[in-house]
Amino acid sequence: MTTRSHLTARNVVALSFFLNGLCFSTWVSRIPEARSGFDLSNGSLGLLLLTIAIGSLIALPTTGALIAAFGTVRVVRCGALAAATGLLAAAIGLGNVLPLTAAGLFVYGVGIGVWDVAMNVEGAEVERHLGRAIMPRFHAGFSLGTVVGALAGAGLVALDVPAVWHLSLVAVGALVLVWTTAGSFLPVAEVPHADRPGALGAWLEPRTLVIGVMVLALALTEGTANDWLAVALVDGYDASHSTGVAGFALFVAAMTVCRFVGTGLIDRFGRVQVLWSTMVAAGAGVLLIVLGQHPVVVAVGILLWGAGAALGFPVGMSAAADDPVHAAARVSVVSTIGYAAFLAGPPLLGFVGDRVGTLESLLVVACVLVPAALAVPAAREPARR
């Protein structure tokens, strides 16, 4: 039965996802500025962005154990604190002190990874209590945060507002809101210490690993747009920085809408059929962006790519958390594998872009989606297996 505490927890988790996305897209809106301010090549920019993924991958494998020991409330608060601290440091160094920006992005990566796993575990708990698919809507909250952050970023960049004021305001505001609201999370099912599944055990489960591979490919599909879409529009179509950020905003707007609509589609058709359909849309969208050569065609491609990239990560999190006893460990494993896309993606696309062009390098996404489709059946709901 749905109670007031369940609805409050649902709203608070949605807010946490929103703030996570807001922080991320606030940084993304300043990526073109980071490249020009530090005079970086695409490959060097990819290495700078790599620091975020390295920080996350170091933190992610232990986050499941931290949640089991301390609960989601404390872990999500600590993650938000680290993310805000890192974003502040990156903002102070932007355009002036490259090592400080890189170090700040590393700490931000640690925080955002811990925050991500904790809010996904809590989201899965809320989903179980409500008895229906709702994880995509939590991720829609993340996407809505990225839309707000991208639009605000495009406007502030056009107005020449200094990055340090922009990033600092968002970081501090997000931290305050997460810290004050996380106390309304639902308690995750307690497991006696002796009965807790080991973190290593989850790494040996074939289904968990296959789900992780699926999330890896779909995280690359989403992450490539986060890191490179604005830059690709600037390089490939000679767009202004603000226009490139607006293109990214269109992408995340399409993701947000699809994540709201996707919950009903998943309940009706199941995870597998919906994921296969969205992967086709993402591949078609990338082809239109690269080959379209007309603003309307490119805009349609961005919409298709955004819709196609919308459901992979949230469905993967739900699939990993099907068993509440193993949820924290398995979500930690799947998140770690998925975040490897953020580790490999920026430098891979950067080096490919240096050789074939930034816009053309996006075709890597369409190529990755083809073998990834084979992993989708592992995410099938328990009742449909």
GROMACS .gro file of C-alpha atoms in nm:
model
  385
    1MET     CA    1   0.000   0.000   0.000
    2THR     CA    2   0.128   0.344  -0.094
    3THR     CA    3   0.169   0.568   0.211
    4ARG     CA    4   0.263   0.930   0.262
    5SER     CA    5   0.618   0.824   0.352
    6HIS     CA    6   0.645   0.637   0.019
    7LEU     CA    7   0.531   0.943  -0.176
    8THR     CA    8   0.764   1.170   0.019
    9ALA     CA    9   1.054   0.935  -0.048
   10ARG     CA   10   0.961   0.924  -0.416
   11ASN     CA   11   0.968   1.303  -0.438
   12VAL     CA   12   1.294   1.335  -0.247
   13VAL     CA   13   1.466   1.071  -0.464
   14ALA     CA   14   1.339   1.251  -0.775
   15LEU     CA   15   1.488   1.576  -0.640
   16SER     CA   16   1.821   1.402  -0.580
   17PHE     CA   17   1.828   1.281  -0.942
   18PHE     CA   18   1.735   1.631  -1.063
   19LEU     CA   19   2.017   1.796  -0.868
   20ASN     CA   20   2.266   1.533  -0.985
   21GLY     CA   21   2.176   1.610  -1.346
   22LEU     CA   22   2.182   1.985  -1.284
   23CYS     CA   23   2.539   1.968  -1.152
   24PHE     CA   24   2.651   1.753  -1.442
   25SER     CA   25   2.506   1.966  -1.723
   26THR     CA   26   2.631   2.282  -1.553
   27TRP     CA   27   2.982   2.146  -1.603
   28VAL     CA   28   2.900   2.024  -1.957
   29SER     CA   29   2.787   2.374  -2.054
   30ARG     CA   30   3.143   2.492  -1.983
   31ILE     CA   31   3.328   2.216  -2.177
   32PRO     CA   32   3.373   2.426  -2.496
   33GLU     CA   33   3.508   2.706  -2.275
   34ALA     CA   34   3.749   2.462  -2.107
   35ARG     CA   35   3.883   2.352  -2.446
   36SER     CA   36   3.938   2.707  -2.569
   37GLY     CA   37   4.055   2.846  -2.233
   38PHE     CA   38   4.325   2.584  -2.192
   39ASP     CA   39   4.390   2.566  -2.571
   40LEU     CA   40   4.334   2.189  -2.578
   41SER     CA   41   4.311   1.954  -2.873
   42ASN     CA   42   4.020   1.707  -2.882
   43GLY     CA   43   4.250   1.435  -2.751
   44SER     CA   44   4.372   1.653  -2.463
   45LEU     CA   45   4.016   1.755  -2.380
   46GLY     CA   46   3.923   1.387  -2.371
   47LEU     CA   47   4.200   1.324  -2.119
   48LEU     CA   48   4.073   1.611  -1.903
   49LEU     CA   49   3.722   1.467  -1.908
   50LEU     CA   50   3.872   1.128  -1.827
   51THR     CA   51   3.951   1.247  -1.474
   52ILE     CA   52   3.579   1.244  -1.388
   53ALA     CA   53   3.541   0.882  -1.494
   54ILE     CA   54   3.859   0.775  -1.311
   55GLY     CA   55   3.729   0.927  -0.989
   56SER     CA   56   3.394   0.752  -1.028
   57LEU     CA   57   3.547   0.414  -1.112
   58ILE     CA   58   3.770   0.427  -0.805
   59ALA     CA   59   3.471   0.498  -0.579
   60LEU     CA   60   3.201   0.281  -0.736
   61PRO     CA   61   3.319  -0.073  -0.645
   62THR     CA   62   3.308   0.004  -0.272
   63THR     CA   63   2.985   0.203  -0.269
   64GLY     CA   64   2.763  -0.103  -0.233
   65ALA     CA   65   2.949  -0.205   0.082
   66LEU     CA   66   2.926   0.151   0.217
   67ILE     CA   67   2.549   0.152   0.163
   68ALA     CA   68   2.515  -0.184   0.340
   69ALA     CA   69   2.717  -0.050   0.635
   70PHE     CA   70   2.592   0.309   0.666
   71GLY     CA   71   2.267   0.333   0.466
   72THR     CA   72   2.174   0.540   0.164
   73VAL     CA   73   2.117   0.865   0.355
   74ARG     CA   74   2.474   0.904   0.479
   75VAL     CA   75   2.627   0.779   0.156
   76VAL     CA   76   2.427   1.011  -0.071
   77ARG     CA   77   2.513   1.308   0.154
   78CYS     CA   78   2.884   1.228   0.141
   79GLY     CA   79   2.867   1.183  -0.235
   80ALA     CA   80   2.699   1.521  -0.280
   81LEU     CA   81   2.958   1.686  -0.056
   82ALA     CA   82   3.247   1.547  -0.260
   83ALA     CA   83   3.075   1.639  -0.589
   84ALA     CA   84   3.015   1.999  -0.478
   85THR     CA   85   3.373   2.036  -0.350
   86GLY     CA   86   3.516   1.904  -0.676
   87LEU     CA   87   3.294   2.126  -0.890
   88LEU     CA   88   3.402   2.432  -0.690
   89ALA     CA   89   3.771   2.347  -0.738
   90ALA     CA   90   3.723   2.286  -1.110
   91ALA     CA   91   3.548   2.621  -1.146
   92ILE     CA   92   3.827   2.810  -0.969
   93GLY     CA   93   4.090   2.658  -1.197
   94LEU     CA   94   3.894   2.680  -1.524
   95GLY     CA   95   4.094   2.859  -1.793
   96ASN     CA   96   4.381   2.944  -1.556
   97VAL     CA   97   4.514   2.643  -1.364
   98LEU     CA   98   4.471   2.316  -1.553
   99PRO     CA   99   4.598   2.087  -1.270
  100LEU     CA  100   4.344   2.239  -1.029
  101THR     CA  101   4.058   2.187  -1.274
  102ALA     CA  102   4.171   1.828  -1.337
  103ALA     CA  103   4.196   1.757  -0.963
  104GLY     CA  104   3.857   1.915  -0.903
  105LEU     CA  105   3.699   1.703  -1.176
  106PHE     CA  106   3.855   1.391  -1.021
  107VAL     CA  107   3.699   1.469  -0.680
  108TYR     CA  108   3.373   1.556  -0.856
  109GLY     CA  109   3.386   1.214  -1.026
  110VAL     CA  110   3.428   1.038  -0.691
  111GLY     CA  111   3.133   1.225  -0.546
  112ILE     CA  112   2.903   1.189  -0.843
  113GLY     CA  113   2.969   0.813  -0.861
  114VAL     CA  114   2.891   0.755  -0.493
  115TRP     CA  115   2.587   0.980  -0.514
  116ASP     CA  116   2.468   0.798  -0.827
  117VAL     CA  117   2.479   0.446  -0.681
  118ALA     CA  118   2.316   0.550  -0.352
  119MET     CA  119   2.024   0.729  -0.518
  120ASN     CA  120   1.972   0.438  -0.760
  121VAL     CA  121   1.959   0.187  -0.475
  122GLU     CA  122   1.711   0.411  -0.294
  123GLY     CA  123   1.513   0.455  -0.618
  124ALA     CA  124   1.489   0.078  -0.659
  125GLU     CA  125   1.361   0.050  -0.301
  126VAL     CA  126   1.091   0.308  -0.371
  127GLU     CA  127   1.003   0.130  -0.695
  128ARG     CA  128   0.953  -0.200  -0.509
  129HIS     CA  129   0.727  -0.035  -0.249
  130LEU     CA  130   0.516   0.134  -0.519
  131GLY     CA  131   0.488  -0.192  -0.716
  132ARG     CA  132   0.534  -0.041  -1.065
  133ALA     CA  133   0.810   0.080  -1.295
  134ILE     CA  134   0.921   0.423  -1.185
  135MET     CA  135   1.301   0.417  -1.219
  136PRO     CA  136   1.292   0.578  -1.568
  137ARG     CA  137   1.102   0.870  -1.418
  138PHE     CA  138   1.372   0.916  -1.156
  139HIS     CA  139   1.623   0.926  -1.440
  140ALA     CA  140   1.386   1.166  -1.614
  141GLY     CA  141   1.442   1.387  -1.311
  142PHE     CA  142   1.815   1.363  -1.384
  143SER     CA  143   1.747   1.454  -1.747
  144LEU     CA  144   1.523   1.743  -1.643
  145GLY     CA  145   1.810   1.867  -1.431
  146THR     CA  146   2.040   1.847  -1.733
  147VAL     CA  147   1.784   2.040  -1.943
  148VAL     CA  148   1.764   2.317  -1.685
  149GLY     CA  149   2.141   2.320  -1.645
  150ALA     CA  150   2.203   2.323  -2.020
  151LEU     CA  151   1.954   2.602  -2.090
  152ALA     CA  152   2.085   2.809  -1.800
  153GLY     CA  153   2.439   2.736  -1.912
  154ALA     CA  154   2.369   2.842  -2.271
  155GLY     CA  155   2.218   3.169  -2.148
  156LEU     CA  156   2.495   3.244  -1.899
  157VAL     CA  157   2.766   3.161  -2.153
  158ALA     CA  158   2.600   3.397  -2.404
  159LEU     CA  159   2.593   3.667  -2.133
  160ASP     CA  160   2.963   3.609  -2.050
  161VAL     CA  161   2.889   3.524  -1.686
  162PRO     CA  162   3.213   3.393  -1.528
  163ALA     CA  163   3.224   3.016  -1.491
  164VAL     CA  164   3.335   3.037  -1.128
  165TRP     CA  165   3.014   3.217  -1.022
  166HIS     CA  166   2.797   2.989  -1.232
  167LEU     CA  167   2.943   2.658  -1.110
  168SER     CA  168   2.979   2.770  -0.749
  169LEU     CA  169   2.614   2.871  -0.714
  170VAL     CA  170   2.491   2.540  -0.854
  171ALA     CA  171   2.732   2.329  -0.646
  172VAL     CA  172   2.648   2.493  -0.314
  173GLY     CA  173   2.274   2.503  -0.380
  174ALA     CA  174   2.263   2.135  -0.477
  175LEU     CA  175   2.460   2.031  -0.169
  176VAL     CA  176   2.230   2.218   0.069
  177LEU     CA  177   1.916   2.067  -0.085
  178VAL     CA  178   2.049   1.709  -0.089
  179TRP     CA  179   2.175   1.733   0.267
  180THR     CA  180   1.846   1.865   0.405
  181THR     CA  181   1.608   1.631   0.218
  182ALA     CA  182   1.788   1.295   0.217
  183GLY     CA  183   1.658   1.218   0.565
  184SER     CA  184   1.320   1.132   0.407
  185PHE     CA  185   1.462   0.831   0.216
  186LEU     CA  186   1.299   0.494   0.285
  187PRO     CA  187   1.520   0.259   0.488
  188VAL     CA  188   1.668  -0.006   0.257
  189ALA     CA  189   1.592  -0.363   0.364
  190GLU     CA  190   1.830  -0.457   0.645
  191VAL     CA  191   2.044  -0.765   0.591
  192PRO     CA  192   2.232  -0.921   0.886
  193HIS     CA  193   2.606  -0.870   0.849
  194ALA     CA  194   2.674  -1.242   0.827
  195ASP     CA  195   2.417  -1.282   0.547
  196ARG     CA  196   2.526  -0.986   0.337
  197PRO     CA  197   2.630  -1.092  -0.013
  198GLY     CA  198   2.995  -1.016  -0.073
  199ALA     CA  199   3.092  -0.754  -0.327
  200LEU     CA  200   3.314  -1.007  -0.506
  201GLY     CA  201   3.023  -1.250  -0.542
  202ALA     CA  202   2.825  -1.004  -0.750
  203TRP     CA  203   3.122  -0.973  -0.986
  204LEU     CA  204   3.099  -1.347  -1.056
  205GLU     CA  205   2.728  -1.355  -1.153
  206PRO     CA  206   2.684  -1.400  -1.532
  207ARG     CA  207   2.351  -1.215  -1.550
  208THR     CA  208   2.486  -0.918  -1.354
  209LEU     CA  209   2.789  -0.896  -1.583
  210VAL     CA  210   2.579  -0.913  -1.901
  211ILE     CA  211   2.350  -0.637  -1.768
  212GLY     CA  212   2.666  -0.441  -1.699
  213VAL     CA  213   2.783  -0.485  -2.059
  214MET     CA  214   2.444  -0.362  -2.184
  215VAL     CA  215   2.461  -0.059  -1.956
  216LEU     CA  216   2.819   0.002  -2.071
  217ALA     CA  217   2.709   0.035  -2.434
  218LEU     CA  218   2.405   0.247  -2.355
  219ALA     CA  219   2.604   0.466  -2.115
  220LEU     CA  220   2.847   0.528  -2.401
  221THR     CA  221   2.548   0.622  -2.616
  222GLU     CA  222   2.433   0.876  -2.358
  223GLY     CA  223   2.776   0.989  -2.241
  224THR     CA  224   2.905   1.061  -2.591
  225ALA     CA  225   2.632   1.320  -2.637
  226ASN     CA  226   2.703   1.467  -2.294
  227ASP     CA  227   3.071   1.515  -2.368
  228TRP     CA  228   3.088   1.567  -2.744
  229LEU     CA  229   2.757   1.673  -2.900
  230ALA     CA  230   2.803   2.046  -2.832
  231VAL     CA  231   3.166   2.033  -2.950
  232ALA     CA  232   3.071   1.829  -3.258
  233LEU     CA  233   2.810   2.085  -3.362
  234VAL     CA  234   3.065   2.363  -3.317
  235ASP     CA  235   3.331   2.183  -3.521
  236GLY     CA  236   3.114   2.007  -3.779
  237TYR     CA  237   2.865   2.283  -3.855
  238ASP     CA  238   3.059   2.594  -3.746
  239ALA     CA  239   2.798   2.666  -3.479
  240SER     CA  240   2.857   2.912  -3.195
  241HIS     CA  241   2.933   2.781  -2.845
  242SER     CA  242   2.586   2.880  -2.725
  243THR     CA  243   2.424   2.703  -3.024
  244GLY     CA  244   2.624   2.389  -2.949
  245VAL     CA  245   2.504   2.395  -2.587
  246ALA     CA  246   2.147   2.450  -2.712
  247GLY     CA  247   2.184   2.135  -2.925
  248PHE     CA  248   2.284   1.945  -2.613
  249ALA     CA  249   1.980   2.092  -2.436
  250LEU     CA  250   1.758   1.955  -2.716
  251PHE     CA  251   1.916   1.612  -2.666
  252VAL     CA  252   1.848   1.604  -2.292
  253ALA     CA  253   1.496   1.740  -2.346
  254ALA     CA  254   1.421   1.440  -2.570
  255MET     CA  255   1.570   1.208  -2.305
  256THR     CA  256   1.351   1.361  -2.036
  257VAL     CA  257   1.028   1.316  -2.232
  258CYS     CA  258   1.113   0.957  -2.325
  259ARG     CA  259   1.194   0.870  -1.964
  260PHE     CA  260   0.855   0.996  -1.849
  261VAL     CA  261   0.675   0.808  -2.127
  262GLY     CA  262   0.897   0.501  -2.098
  263THR     CA  263   0.757   0.381  -1.765
  264GLY     CA  264   0.418   0.306  -1.922
  265LEU     CA  265   0.579   0.142  -2.224
  266ILE     CA  266   0.792  -0.083  -2.002
  267ASP     CA  267   0.491  -0.190  -1.794
  268ARG     CA  268   0.302  -0.274  -2.113
  269PHE     CA  269   0.565  -0.424  -2.345
  270GLY     CA  270   0.847  -0.523  -2.111
  271ARG     CA  271   1.205  -0.407  -2.079
  272VAL     CA  272   1.349  -0.605  -2.371
  273GLN     CA  273   1.116  -0.487  -2.648
  274VAL     CA  274   1.134  -0.126  -2.535
  275LEU     CA  275   1.514  -0.125  -2.515
  276TRP     CA  276   1.555  -0.278  -2.860
  277SER     CA  277   1.324  -0.011  -3.006
  278THR     CA  278   1.507   0.275  -2.839
  279MET     CA  279   1.846   0.145  -2.953
  280VAL     CA  280   1.728   0.154  -3.313
  281ALA     CA  281   1.614   0.514  -3.263
  282ALA     CA  282   1.952   0.613  -3.114
  283GLY     CA  283   2.147   0.461  -3.402
  284ALA     CA  284   1.926   0.632  -3.660
  285GLY     CA  285   1.960   0.963  -3.477
  286VAL     CA  286   2.341   0.954  -3.482
  287LEU     CA  287   2.338   0.884  -3.857
  288LEU     CA  288   2.109   1.182  -3.921
  289ILE     CA  289   2.329   1.415  -3.715
  290VAL     CA  290   2.649   1.315  -3.894
  291LEU     CA  291   2.512   1.279  -4.247
  292GLY     CA  292   2.213   1.516  -4.244
  293GLN     CA  293   2.395   1.842  -4.329
  294HIS     CA  294   2.074   2.043  -4.276
  295PRO     CA  295   1.959   2.207  -3.951
  296VAL     CA  296   1.616   2.040  -3.951
  297VAL     CA  297   1.758   1.694  -4.023
  298VAL     CA  298   2.024   1.739  -3.756
  299ALA     CA  299   1.760   1.853  -3.504
  300VAL     CA  300   1.550   1.543  -3.579
  301GLY     CA  301   1.862   1.331  -3.532
  302ILE     CA  302   1.931   1.491  -3.195
  303LEU     CA  303   1.573   1.418  -3.084
  304LEU     CA  304   1.598   1.053  -3.193
  305TRP     CA  305   1.936   1.008  -3.027
  306GLY     CA  306   1.806   1.160  -2.703
  307ALA     CA  307   1.496   0.940  -2.702
  308GLY     CA  308   1.701   0.632  -2.789
  309ALA     CA  309   1.955   0.689  -2.511
  310ALA     CA  310   1.691   0.751  -2.245
  311LEU     CA  311   1.609   0.413  -2.096
  312GLY     CA  312   1.928   0.206  -2.099
  313PHE     CA  313   2.078   0.321  -1.770
  314PRO     CA  314   1.756   0.329  -1.562
  315VAL     CA  315   1.639  -0.010  -1.687
  316GLY     CA  316   1.982  -0.154  -1.615
  317MET     CA  317   1.963  -0.023  -1.258
  318SER     CA  318   1.616  -0.172  -1.208
  319ALA     CA  319   1.728  -0.507  -1.350
  320ALA     CA  320   2.033  -0.516  -1.123
  321ALA     CA  321   1.813  -0.439  -0.820
  322ASP     CA  322   1.542  -0.701  -0.889
  323ASP     CA  323   1.649  -0.890  -0.576
  324PRO     CA  324   1.645  -0.645  -0.281
  325VAL     CA  325   1.895  -0.850  -0.079
  326HIS     CA  326   2.160  -0.821  -0.352
  327ALA     CA  327   2.051  -0.480  -0.483
  328ALA     CA  328   2.335  -0.266  -0.342
  329ALA     CA  329   2.612  -0.502  -0.450
  330ARG     CA  330   2.469  -0.562  -0.798
  331VAL     CA  331   2.388  -0.196  -0.865
  332SER     CA  332   2.744  -0.115  -0.761
  333VAL     CA  333   2.882  -0.371  -1.009
  334VAL     CA  334   2.659  -0.264  -1.297
  335SER     CA  335   2.731   0.103  -1.228
  336THR     CA  336   3.105   0.036  -1.224
  337ILE     CA  337   3.090  -0.143  -1.560
  338GLY     CA  338   2.865   0.127  -1.702
  339TYR     CA  339   3.093   0.403  -1.584
  340ALA     CA  340   3.375   0.239  -1.779
  341ALA     CA  341   3.202   0.399  -2.078
  342PHE     CA  342   3.272   0.738  -1.922
  343LEU     CA  343   3.632   0.622  -1.870
  344ALA     CA  344   3.686   0.501  -2.228
  345GLY     CA  345   3.441   0.730  -2.408
  346PRO     CA  346   3.599   1.077  -2.378
  347PRO     CA  347   3.953   0.979  -2.487
  348LEU     CA  348   3.826   0.732  -2.750
  349LEU     CA  349   3.601   0.990  -2.916
  350GLY     CA  350   3.869   1.256  -2.872
  351PHE     CA  351   4.140   1.060  -3.050
  352VAL     CA  352   3.900   0.940  -3.321
  353GLY     CA  353   3.784   1.300  -3.363
  354ASP     CA  354   4.143   1.420  -3.411
  355ARG     CA  355   4.175   1.179  -3.704
  356VAL     CA  356   3.838   1.181  -3.879
  357GLY     CA  357   3.669   1.493  -3.739
  358THR     CA  358   3.467   1.555  -3.423
  359LEU     CA  359   3.130   1.520  -3.598
  360GLU     CA  360   3.223   1.199  -3.780
  361SER     CA  361   3.357   1.041  -3.459
  362LEU     CA  362   2.998   1.018  -3.331
  363LEU     CA  363   2.948   0.722  -3.565
  364VAL     CA  364   3.129   0.512  -3.304
  365VAL     CA  365   2.802   0.516  -3.107
  366ALA     CA  366   2.601   0.362  -3.391
  367CYS     CA  367   2.862   0.086  -3.428
  368VAL     CA  368   2.858  -0.001  -3.056
  369LEU     CA  369   2.478  -0.038  -3.043
  370VAL     CA  370   2.470  -0.334  -3.283
  371PRO     CA  371   2.649  -0.594  -3.064
  372ALA     CA  372   2.500  -0.439  -2.747
  373ALA     CA  373   2.152  -0.549  -2.858
  374LEU     CA  374   2.254  -0.910  -2.784
  375ALA     CA  375   2.289  -0.832  -2.412
  376VAL     CA  376   1.942  -0.679  -2.370
  377PRO     CA  377   1.752  -1.005  -2.284
  378ALA     CA  378   1.948  -1.030  -1.958
  379ALA     CA  379   1.745  -0.735  -1.827
  380ARG     CA  380   1.413  -0.917  -1.867
  381GLU     CA  381   1.180  -0.885  -1.566
  382PRO     CA  382   1.171  -1.182  -1.324
  383ALA     CA  383   0.807  -1.255  -1.409
  384ARG     CA  384   0.887  -1.269  -1.782
  385ARG     CA  385   1.200  -1.485  -1.762
   0.00000   0.00000   0.00000
